[in-house]
PDB file of C-alpha atoms and ligand atoms in Angstrom:
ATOM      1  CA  UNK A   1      25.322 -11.315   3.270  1.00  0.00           C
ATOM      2  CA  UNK A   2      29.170 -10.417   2.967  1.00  0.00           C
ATOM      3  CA  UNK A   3      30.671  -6.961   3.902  1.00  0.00           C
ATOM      4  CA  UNK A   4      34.171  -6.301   2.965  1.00  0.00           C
ATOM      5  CA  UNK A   5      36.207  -3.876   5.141  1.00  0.00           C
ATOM      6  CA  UNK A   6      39.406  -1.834   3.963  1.00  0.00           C
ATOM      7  CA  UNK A   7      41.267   0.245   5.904  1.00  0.00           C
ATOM      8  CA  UNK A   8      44.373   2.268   4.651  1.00  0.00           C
ATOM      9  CA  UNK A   9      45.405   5.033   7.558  1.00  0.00           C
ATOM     10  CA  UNK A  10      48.996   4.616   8.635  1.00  0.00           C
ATOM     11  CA  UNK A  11      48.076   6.314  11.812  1.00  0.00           C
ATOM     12  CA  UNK A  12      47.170   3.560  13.749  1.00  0.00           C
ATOM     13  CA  UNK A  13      45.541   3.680  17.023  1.00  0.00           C
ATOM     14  CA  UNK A  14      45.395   7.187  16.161  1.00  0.00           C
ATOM     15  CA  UNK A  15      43.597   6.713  12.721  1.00  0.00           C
ATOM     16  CA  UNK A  16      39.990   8.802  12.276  1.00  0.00           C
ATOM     17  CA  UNK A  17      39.145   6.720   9.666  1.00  0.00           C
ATOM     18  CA  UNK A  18      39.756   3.283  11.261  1.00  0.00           C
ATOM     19  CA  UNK A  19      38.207   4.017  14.579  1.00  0.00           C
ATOM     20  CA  UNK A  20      34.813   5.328  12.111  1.00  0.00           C
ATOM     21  CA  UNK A  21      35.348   2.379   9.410  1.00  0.00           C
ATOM     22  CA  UNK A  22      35.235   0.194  13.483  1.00  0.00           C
ATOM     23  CA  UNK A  23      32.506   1.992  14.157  1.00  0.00           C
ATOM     24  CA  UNK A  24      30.151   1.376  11.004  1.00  0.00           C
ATOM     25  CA  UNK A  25      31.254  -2.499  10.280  1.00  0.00           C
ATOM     26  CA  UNK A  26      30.371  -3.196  14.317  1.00  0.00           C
ATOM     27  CA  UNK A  27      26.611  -1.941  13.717  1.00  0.00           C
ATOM     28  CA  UNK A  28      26.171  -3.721  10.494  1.00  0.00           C
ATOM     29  CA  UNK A  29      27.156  -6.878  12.185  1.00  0.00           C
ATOM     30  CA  UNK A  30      24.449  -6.187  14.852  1.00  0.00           C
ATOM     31  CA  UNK A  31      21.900  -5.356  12.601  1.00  0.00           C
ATOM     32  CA  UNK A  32      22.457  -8.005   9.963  1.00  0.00           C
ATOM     33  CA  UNK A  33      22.234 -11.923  10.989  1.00  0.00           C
ATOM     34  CA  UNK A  34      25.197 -13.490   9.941  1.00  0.00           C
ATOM     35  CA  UNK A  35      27.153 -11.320   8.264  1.00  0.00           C
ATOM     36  CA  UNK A  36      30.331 -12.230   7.100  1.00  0.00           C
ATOM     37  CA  UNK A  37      33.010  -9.727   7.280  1.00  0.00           C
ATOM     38  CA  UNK A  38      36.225  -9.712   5.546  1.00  0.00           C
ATOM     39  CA  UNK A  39      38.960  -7.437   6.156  1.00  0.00           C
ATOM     40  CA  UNK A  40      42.012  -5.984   4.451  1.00  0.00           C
ATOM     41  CA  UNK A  41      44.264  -3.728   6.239  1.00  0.00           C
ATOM     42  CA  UNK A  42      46.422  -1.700   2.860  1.00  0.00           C
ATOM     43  CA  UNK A  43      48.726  -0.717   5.815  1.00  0.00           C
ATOM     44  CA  UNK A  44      49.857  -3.903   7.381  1.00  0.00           C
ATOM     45  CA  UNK A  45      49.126  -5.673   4.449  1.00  0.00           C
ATOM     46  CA  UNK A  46      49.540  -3.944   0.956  1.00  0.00           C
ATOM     47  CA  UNK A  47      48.831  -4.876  -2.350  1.00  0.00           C
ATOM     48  CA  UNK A  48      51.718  -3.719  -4.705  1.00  0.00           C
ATOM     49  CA  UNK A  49      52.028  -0.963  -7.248  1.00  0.00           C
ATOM     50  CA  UNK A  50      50.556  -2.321 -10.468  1.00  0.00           C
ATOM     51  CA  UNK A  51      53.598  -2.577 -12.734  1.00  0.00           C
ATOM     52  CA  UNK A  52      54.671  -4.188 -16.090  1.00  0.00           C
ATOM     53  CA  UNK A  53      54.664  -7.802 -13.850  1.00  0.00           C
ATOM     54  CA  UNK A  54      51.849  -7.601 -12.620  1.00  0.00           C
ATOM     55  CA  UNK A  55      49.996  -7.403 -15.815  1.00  0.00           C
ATOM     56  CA  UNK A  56      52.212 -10.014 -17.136  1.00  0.00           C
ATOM     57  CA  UNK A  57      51.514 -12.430 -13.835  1.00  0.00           C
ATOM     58  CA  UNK A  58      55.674 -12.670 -13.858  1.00  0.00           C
ATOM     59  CA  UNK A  59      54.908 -13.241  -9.625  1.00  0.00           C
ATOM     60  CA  UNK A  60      52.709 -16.040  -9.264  1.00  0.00           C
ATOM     61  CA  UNK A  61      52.227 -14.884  -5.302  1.00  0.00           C
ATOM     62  CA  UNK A  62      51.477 -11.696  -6.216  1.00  0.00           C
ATOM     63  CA  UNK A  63      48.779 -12.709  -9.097  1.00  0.00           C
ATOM     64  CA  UNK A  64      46.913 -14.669  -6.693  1.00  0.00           C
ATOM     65  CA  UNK A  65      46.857 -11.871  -3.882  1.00  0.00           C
ATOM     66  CA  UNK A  66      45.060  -9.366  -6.340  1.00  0.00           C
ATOM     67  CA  UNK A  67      42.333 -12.145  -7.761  1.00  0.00           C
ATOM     68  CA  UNK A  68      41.571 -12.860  -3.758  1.00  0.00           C
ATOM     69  CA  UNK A  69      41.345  -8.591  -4.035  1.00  0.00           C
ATOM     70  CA  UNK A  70      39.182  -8.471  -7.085  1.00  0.00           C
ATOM     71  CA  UNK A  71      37.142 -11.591  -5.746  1.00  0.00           C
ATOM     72  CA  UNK A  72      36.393 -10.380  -2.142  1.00  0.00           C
ATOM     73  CA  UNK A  73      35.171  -7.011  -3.648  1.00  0.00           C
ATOM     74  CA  UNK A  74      32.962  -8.995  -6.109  1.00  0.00           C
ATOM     75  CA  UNK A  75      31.699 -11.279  -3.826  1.00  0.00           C
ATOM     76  CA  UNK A  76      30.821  -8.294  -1.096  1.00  0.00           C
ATOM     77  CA  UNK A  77      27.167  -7.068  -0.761  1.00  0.00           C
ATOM     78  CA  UNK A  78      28.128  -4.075   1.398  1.00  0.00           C
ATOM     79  CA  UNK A  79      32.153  -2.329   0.925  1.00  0.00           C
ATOM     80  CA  UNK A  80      33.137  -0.305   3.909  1.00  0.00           C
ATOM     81  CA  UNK A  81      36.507   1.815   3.449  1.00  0.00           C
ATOM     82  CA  UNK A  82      38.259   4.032   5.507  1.00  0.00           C
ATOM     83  CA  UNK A  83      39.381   6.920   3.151  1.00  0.00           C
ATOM     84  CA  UNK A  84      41.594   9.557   4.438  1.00  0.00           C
ATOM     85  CA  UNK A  85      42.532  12.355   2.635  1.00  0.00           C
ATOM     86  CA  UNK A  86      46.735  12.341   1.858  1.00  0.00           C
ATOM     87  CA  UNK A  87      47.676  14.852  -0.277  1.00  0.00           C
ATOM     88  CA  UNK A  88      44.330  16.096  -1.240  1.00  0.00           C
ATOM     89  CA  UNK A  89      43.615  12.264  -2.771  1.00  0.00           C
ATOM     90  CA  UNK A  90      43.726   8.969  -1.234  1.00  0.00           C
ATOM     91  CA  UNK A  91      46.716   7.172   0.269  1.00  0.00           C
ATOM     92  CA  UNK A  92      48.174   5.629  -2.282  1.00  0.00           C
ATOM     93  CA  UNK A  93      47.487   2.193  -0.786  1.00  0.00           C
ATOM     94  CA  UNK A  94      44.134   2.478  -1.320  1.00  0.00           C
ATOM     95  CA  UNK A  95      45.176   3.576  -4.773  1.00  0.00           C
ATOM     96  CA  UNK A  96      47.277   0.409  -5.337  1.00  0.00           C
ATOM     97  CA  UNK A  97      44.420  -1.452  -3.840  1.00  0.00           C
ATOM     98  CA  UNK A  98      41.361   0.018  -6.984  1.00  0.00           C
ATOM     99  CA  UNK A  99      44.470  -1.095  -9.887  1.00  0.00           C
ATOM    100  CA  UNK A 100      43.657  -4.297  -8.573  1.00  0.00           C
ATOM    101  CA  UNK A 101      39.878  -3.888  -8.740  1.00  0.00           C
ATOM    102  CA  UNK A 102      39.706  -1.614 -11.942  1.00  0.00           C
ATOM    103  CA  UNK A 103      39.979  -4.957 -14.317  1.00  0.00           C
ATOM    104  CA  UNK A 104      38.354  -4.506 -17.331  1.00  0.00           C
ATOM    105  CA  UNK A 105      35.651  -7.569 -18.085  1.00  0.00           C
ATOM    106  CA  UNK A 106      35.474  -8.085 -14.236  1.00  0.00           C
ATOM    107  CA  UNK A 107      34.086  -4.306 -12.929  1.00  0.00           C
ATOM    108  CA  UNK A 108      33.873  -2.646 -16.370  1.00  0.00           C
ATOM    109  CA  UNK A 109      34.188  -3.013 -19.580  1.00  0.00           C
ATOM    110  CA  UNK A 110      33.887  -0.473 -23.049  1.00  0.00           C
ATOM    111  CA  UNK A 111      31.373  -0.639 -25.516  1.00  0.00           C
ATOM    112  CA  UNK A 112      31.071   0.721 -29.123  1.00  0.00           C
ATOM    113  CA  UNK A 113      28.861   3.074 -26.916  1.00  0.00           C
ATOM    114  CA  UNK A 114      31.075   3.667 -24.162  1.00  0.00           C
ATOM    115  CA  UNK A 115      32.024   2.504 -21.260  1.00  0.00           C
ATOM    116  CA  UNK A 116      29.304   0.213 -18.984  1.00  0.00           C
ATOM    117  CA  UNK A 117      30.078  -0.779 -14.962  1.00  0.00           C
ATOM    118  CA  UNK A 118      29.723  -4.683 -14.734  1.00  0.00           C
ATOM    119  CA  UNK A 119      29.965  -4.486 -10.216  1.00  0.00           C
ATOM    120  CA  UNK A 120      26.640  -2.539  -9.841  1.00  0.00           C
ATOM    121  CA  UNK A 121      24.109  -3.718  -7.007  1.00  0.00           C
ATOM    122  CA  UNK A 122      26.589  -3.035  -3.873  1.00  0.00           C
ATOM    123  CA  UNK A 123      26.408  -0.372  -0.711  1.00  0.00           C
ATOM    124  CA  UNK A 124      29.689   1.373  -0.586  1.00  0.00           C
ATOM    125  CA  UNK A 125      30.241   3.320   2.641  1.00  0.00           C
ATOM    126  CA  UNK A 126      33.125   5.537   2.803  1.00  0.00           C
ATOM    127  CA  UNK A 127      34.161   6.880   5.752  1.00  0.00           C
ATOM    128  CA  UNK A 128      36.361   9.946   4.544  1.00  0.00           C
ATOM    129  CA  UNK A 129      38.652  11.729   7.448  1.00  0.00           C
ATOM    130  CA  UNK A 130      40.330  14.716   6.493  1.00  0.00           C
ATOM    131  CA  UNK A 131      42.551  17.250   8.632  1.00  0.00           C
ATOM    132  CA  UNK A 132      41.183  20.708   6.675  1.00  0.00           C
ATOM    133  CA  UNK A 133      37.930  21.140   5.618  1.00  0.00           C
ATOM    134  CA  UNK A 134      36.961  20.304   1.890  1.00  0.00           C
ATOM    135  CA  UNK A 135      33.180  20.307   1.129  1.00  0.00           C
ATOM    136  CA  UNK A 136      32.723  21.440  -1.844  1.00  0.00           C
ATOM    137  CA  UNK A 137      35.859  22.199  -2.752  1.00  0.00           C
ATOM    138  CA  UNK A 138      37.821  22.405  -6.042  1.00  0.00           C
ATOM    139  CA  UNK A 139      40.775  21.077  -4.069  1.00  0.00           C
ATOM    140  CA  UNK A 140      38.885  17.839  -3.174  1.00  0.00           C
ATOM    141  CA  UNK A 141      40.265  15.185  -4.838  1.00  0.00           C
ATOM    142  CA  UNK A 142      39.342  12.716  -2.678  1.00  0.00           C
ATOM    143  CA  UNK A 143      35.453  11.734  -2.884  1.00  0.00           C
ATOM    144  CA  UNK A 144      34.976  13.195  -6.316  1.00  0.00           C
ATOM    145  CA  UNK A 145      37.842  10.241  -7.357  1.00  0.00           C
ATOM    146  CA  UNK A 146      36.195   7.828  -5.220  1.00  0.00           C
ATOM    147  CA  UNK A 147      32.817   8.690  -6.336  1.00  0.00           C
ATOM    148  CA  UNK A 148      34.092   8.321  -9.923  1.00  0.00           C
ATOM    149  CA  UNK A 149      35.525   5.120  -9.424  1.00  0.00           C
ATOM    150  CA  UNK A 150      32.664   3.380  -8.078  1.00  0.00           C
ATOM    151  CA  UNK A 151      30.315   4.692 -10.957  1.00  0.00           C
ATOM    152  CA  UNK A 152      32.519   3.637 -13.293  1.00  0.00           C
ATOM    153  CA  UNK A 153      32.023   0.380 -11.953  1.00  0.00           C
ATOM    154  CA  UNK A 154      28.120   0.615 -11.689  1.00  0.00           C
ATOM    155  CA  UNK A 155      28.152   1.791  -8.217  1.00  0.00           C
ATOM    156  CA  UNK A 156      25.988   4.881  -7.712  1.00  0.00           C
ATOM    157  CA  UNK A 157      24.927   3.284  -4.063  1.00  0.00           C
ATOM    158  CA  UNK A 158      27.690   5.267  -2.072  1.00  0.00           C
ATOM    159  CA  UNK A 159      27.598   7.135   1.080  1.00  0.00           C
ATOM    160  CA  UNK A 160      30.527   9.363   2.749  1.00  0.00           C
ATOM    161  CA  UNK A 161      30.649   9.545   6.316  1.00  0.00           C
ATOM    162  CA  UNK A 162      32.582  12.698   7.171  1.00  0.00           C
ATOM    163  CA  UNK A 163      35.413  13.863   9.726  1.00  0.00           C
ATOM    164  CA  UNK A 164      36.400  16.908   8.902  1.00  0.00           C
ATOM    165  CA  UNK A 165      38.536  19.820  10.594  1.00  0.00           C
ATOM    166  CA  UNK A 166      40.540  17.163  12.128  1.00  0.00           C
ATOM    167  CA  UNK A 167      43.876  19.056  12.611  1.00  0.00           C
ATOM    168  CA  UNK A 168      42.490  22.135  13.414  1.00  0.00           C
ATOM    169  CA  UNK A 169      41.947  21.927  16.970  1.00  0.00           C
ATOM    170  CA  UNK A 170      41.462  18.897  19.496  1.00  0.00           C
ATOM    171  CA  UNK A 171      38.198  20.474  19.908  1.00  0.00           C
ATOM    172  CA  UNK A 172      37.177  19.969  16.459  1.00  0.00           C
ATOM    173  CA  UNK A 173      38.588  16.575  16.111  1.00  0.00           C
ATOM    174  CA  UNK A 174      36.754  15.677  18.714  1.00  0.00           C
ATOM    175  CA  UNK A 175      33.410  16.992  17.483  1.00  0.00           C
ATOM    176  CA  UNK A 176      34.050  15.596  14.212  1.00  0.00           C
ATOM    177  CA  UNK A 177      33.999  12.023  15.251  1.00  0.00           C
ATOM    178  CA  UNK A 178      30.816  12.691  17.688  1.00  0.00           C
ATOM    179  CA  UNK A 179      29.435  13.712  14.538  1.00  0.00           C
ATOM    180  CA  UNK A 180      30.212  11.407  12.198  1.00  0.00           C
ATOM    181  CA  UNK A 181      29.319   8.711  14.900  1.00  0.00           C
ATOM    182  CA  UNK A 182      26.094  10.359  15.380  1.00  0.00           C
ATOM    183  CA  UNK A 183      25.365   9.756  11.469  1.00  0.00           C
ATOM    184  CA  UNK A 184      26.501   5.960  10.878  1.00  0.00           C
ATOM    185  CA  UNK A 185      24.686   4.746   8.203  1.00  0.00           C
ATOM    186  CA  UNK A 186      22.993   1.809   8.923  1.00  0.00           C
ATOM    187  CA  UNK A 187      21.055  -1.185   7.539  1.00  0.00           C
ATOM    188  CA  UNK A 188      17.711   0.327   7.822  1.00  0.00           C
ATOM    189  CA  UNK A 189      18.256   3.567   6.217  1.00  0.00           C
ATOM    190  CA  UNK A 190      19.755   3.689   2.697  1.00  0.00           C
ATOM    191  CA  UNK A 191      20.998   6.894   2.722  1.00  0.00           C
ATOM    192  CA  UNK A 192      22.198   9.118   5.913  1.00  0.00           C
ATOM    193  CA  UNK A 193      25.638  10.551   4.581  1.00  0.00           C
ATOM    194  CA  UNK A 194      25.587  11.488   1.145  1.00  0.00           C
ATOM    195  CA  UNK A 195      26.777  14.180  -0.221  1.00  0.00           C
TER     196      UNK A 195
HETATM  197  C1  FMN B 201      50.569  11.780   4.752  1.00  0.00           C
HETATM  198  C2  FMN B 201      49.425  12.667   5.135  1.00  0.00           C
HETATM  199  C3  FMN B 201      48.922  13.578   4.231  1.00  0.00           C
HETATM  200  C4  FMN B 201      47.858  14.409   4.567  1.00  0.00           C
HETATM  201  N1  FMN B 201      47.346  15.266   3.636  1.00  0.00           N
HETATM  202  C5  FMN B 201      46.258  16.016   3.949  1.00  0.00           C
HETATM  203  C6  FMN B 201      45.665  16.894   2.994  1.00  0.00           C
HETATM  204  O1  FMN B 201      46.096  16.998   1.844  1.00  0.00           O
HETATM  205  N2  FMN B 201      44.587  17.615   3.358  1.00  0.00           N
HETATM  206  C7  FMN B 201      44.051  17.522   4.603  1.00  0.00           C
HETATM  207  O2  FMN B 201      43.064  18.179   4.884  1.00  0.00           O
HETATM  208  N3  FMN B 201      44.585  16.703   5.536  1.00  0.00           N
HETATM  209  C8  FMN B 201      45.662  15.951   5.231  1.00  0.00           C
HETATM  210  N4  FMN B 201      46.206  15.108   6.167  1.00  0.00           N
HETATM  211  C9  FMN B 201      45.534  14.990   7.478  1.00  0.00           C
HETATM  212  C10 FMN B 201      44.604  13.789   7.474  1.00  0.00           C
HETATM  213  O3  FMN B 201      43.625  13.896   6.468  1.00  0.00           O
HETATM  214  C11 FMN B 201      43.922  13.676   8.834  1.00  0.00           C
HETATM  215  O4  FMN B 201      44.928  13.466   9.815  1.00  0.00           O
HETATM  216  C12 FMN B 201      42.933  12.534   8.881  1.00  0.00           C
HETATM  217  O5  FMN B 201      42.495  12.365  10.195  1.00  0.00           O
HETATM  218  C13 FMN B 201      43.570  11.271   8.383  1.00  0.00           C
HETATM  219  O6  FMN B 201      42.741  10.153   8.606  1.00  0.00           O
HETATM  220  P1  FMN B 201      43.268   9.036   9.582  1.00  0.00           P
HETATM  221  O7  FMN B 201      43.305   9.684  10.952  1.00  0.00           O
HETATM  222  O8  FMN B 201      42.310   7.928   9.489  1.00  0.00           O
HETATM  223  O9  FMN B 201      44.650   8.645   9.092  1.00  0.00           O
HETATM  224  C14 FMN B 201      47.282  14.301   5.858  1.00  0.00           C
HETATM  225  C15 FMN B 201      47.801  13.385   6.775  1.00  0.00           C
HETATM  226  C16 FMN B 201      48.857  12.568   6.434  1.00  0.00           C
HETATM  227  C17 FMN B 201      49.369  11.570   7.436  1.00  0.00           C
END
């Protein structure tokens, strides 16, 4: 079984969503014999803006960098990603990262009756870390656009692990992780987090 892991917080050591994202992939690898985990880090290692060139494969480099993208996400059972919320969406890393994935004929494609997700049949875990609170919001554009995406391409499996309230005290950082820890999803149960 293959899990891919994506982090995109530039806070480092300091990241929410990387210590959670650490915290998820370590007890699938317990749980599941095996497992083979790859990882992408959109921080230290980015994929670029899609522009003109990239459509056009002008940079041979950067071609093959987002087909390894678009492969590892096809060829992963379970997708683990560390979502923050930037600007009430995600960072735009992780934004640069689902151009690459959002290829039509690979994770979707239309129909004369609309459009039809061709990527269904994986677990996508997102741990989403946020420094206000936004449940139910109508300033959330974070999981609703993450949520989207995935349907789109045939992924209604997804779970959100929450940290919310991060920057409003150390307090409630604090409880926010020992909740969200307290709530990994895990192999065994299909659904713990969702919304
Ligand atoms: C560039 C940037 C933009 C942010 N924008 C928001 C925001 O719009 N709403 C919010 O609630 N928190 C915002 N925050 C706070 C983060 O969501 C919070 O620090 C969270 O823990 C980030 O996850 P991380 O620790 O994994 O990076 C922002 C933080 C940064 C660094």
């Amino acid at each position: 079984m293959k899990l891919l892991h994506i982090d995109a917080s530039v806070l480092g050591d300091n990241s929410v969503s990387r210590h959670l994202t650490a915290a998820v992939v370590a007890q699938f690898k317990q749980q599941i014999d095996g497992l083979q985990v790859d990882y992408r880090d959109l921080d230290a290692n980015p994929v670029p803006h899609l522009r003109s060139g990239s459509l056009a494969k002008t940079d041979p480099a950067e071609a093959a960098d987002a087909e390894q993208v678009l492969e590892q996400f096809l060829a992963a059972d379970i997708v683990v990603i560390g979502a923050p919320m930037y600007n009430f969406s995600v960072p735009s890393t992780l934004k640069a990262w689902i151009d690459r994935v959002a290829v039509a004929g690979r994770t979707f494609k239309y129909t004369e009756n609309g459009p039809v997700g061709l990527a269904g049949g994986k677990r996508v875990i997102v741990v989403s870390s946020r420094g206000g609170i936004y449940t139910d919001s109508p300033a959330d554009f974070q999981e609703p656009f993450l949520r989207q995406t995935f349907a789109f391409w045939g992924i209604n499996d997804i779970e959100f692990v929450r940290a919310e309230g991060i920057a409003y005290s150390p307090q409630h950082r604090e409880d926010a992780i020992a909740g969200a820890l307290a709530a990994l999803p895990s192999h065994e149960t299909a659904e713990v987090a969702a919304a």
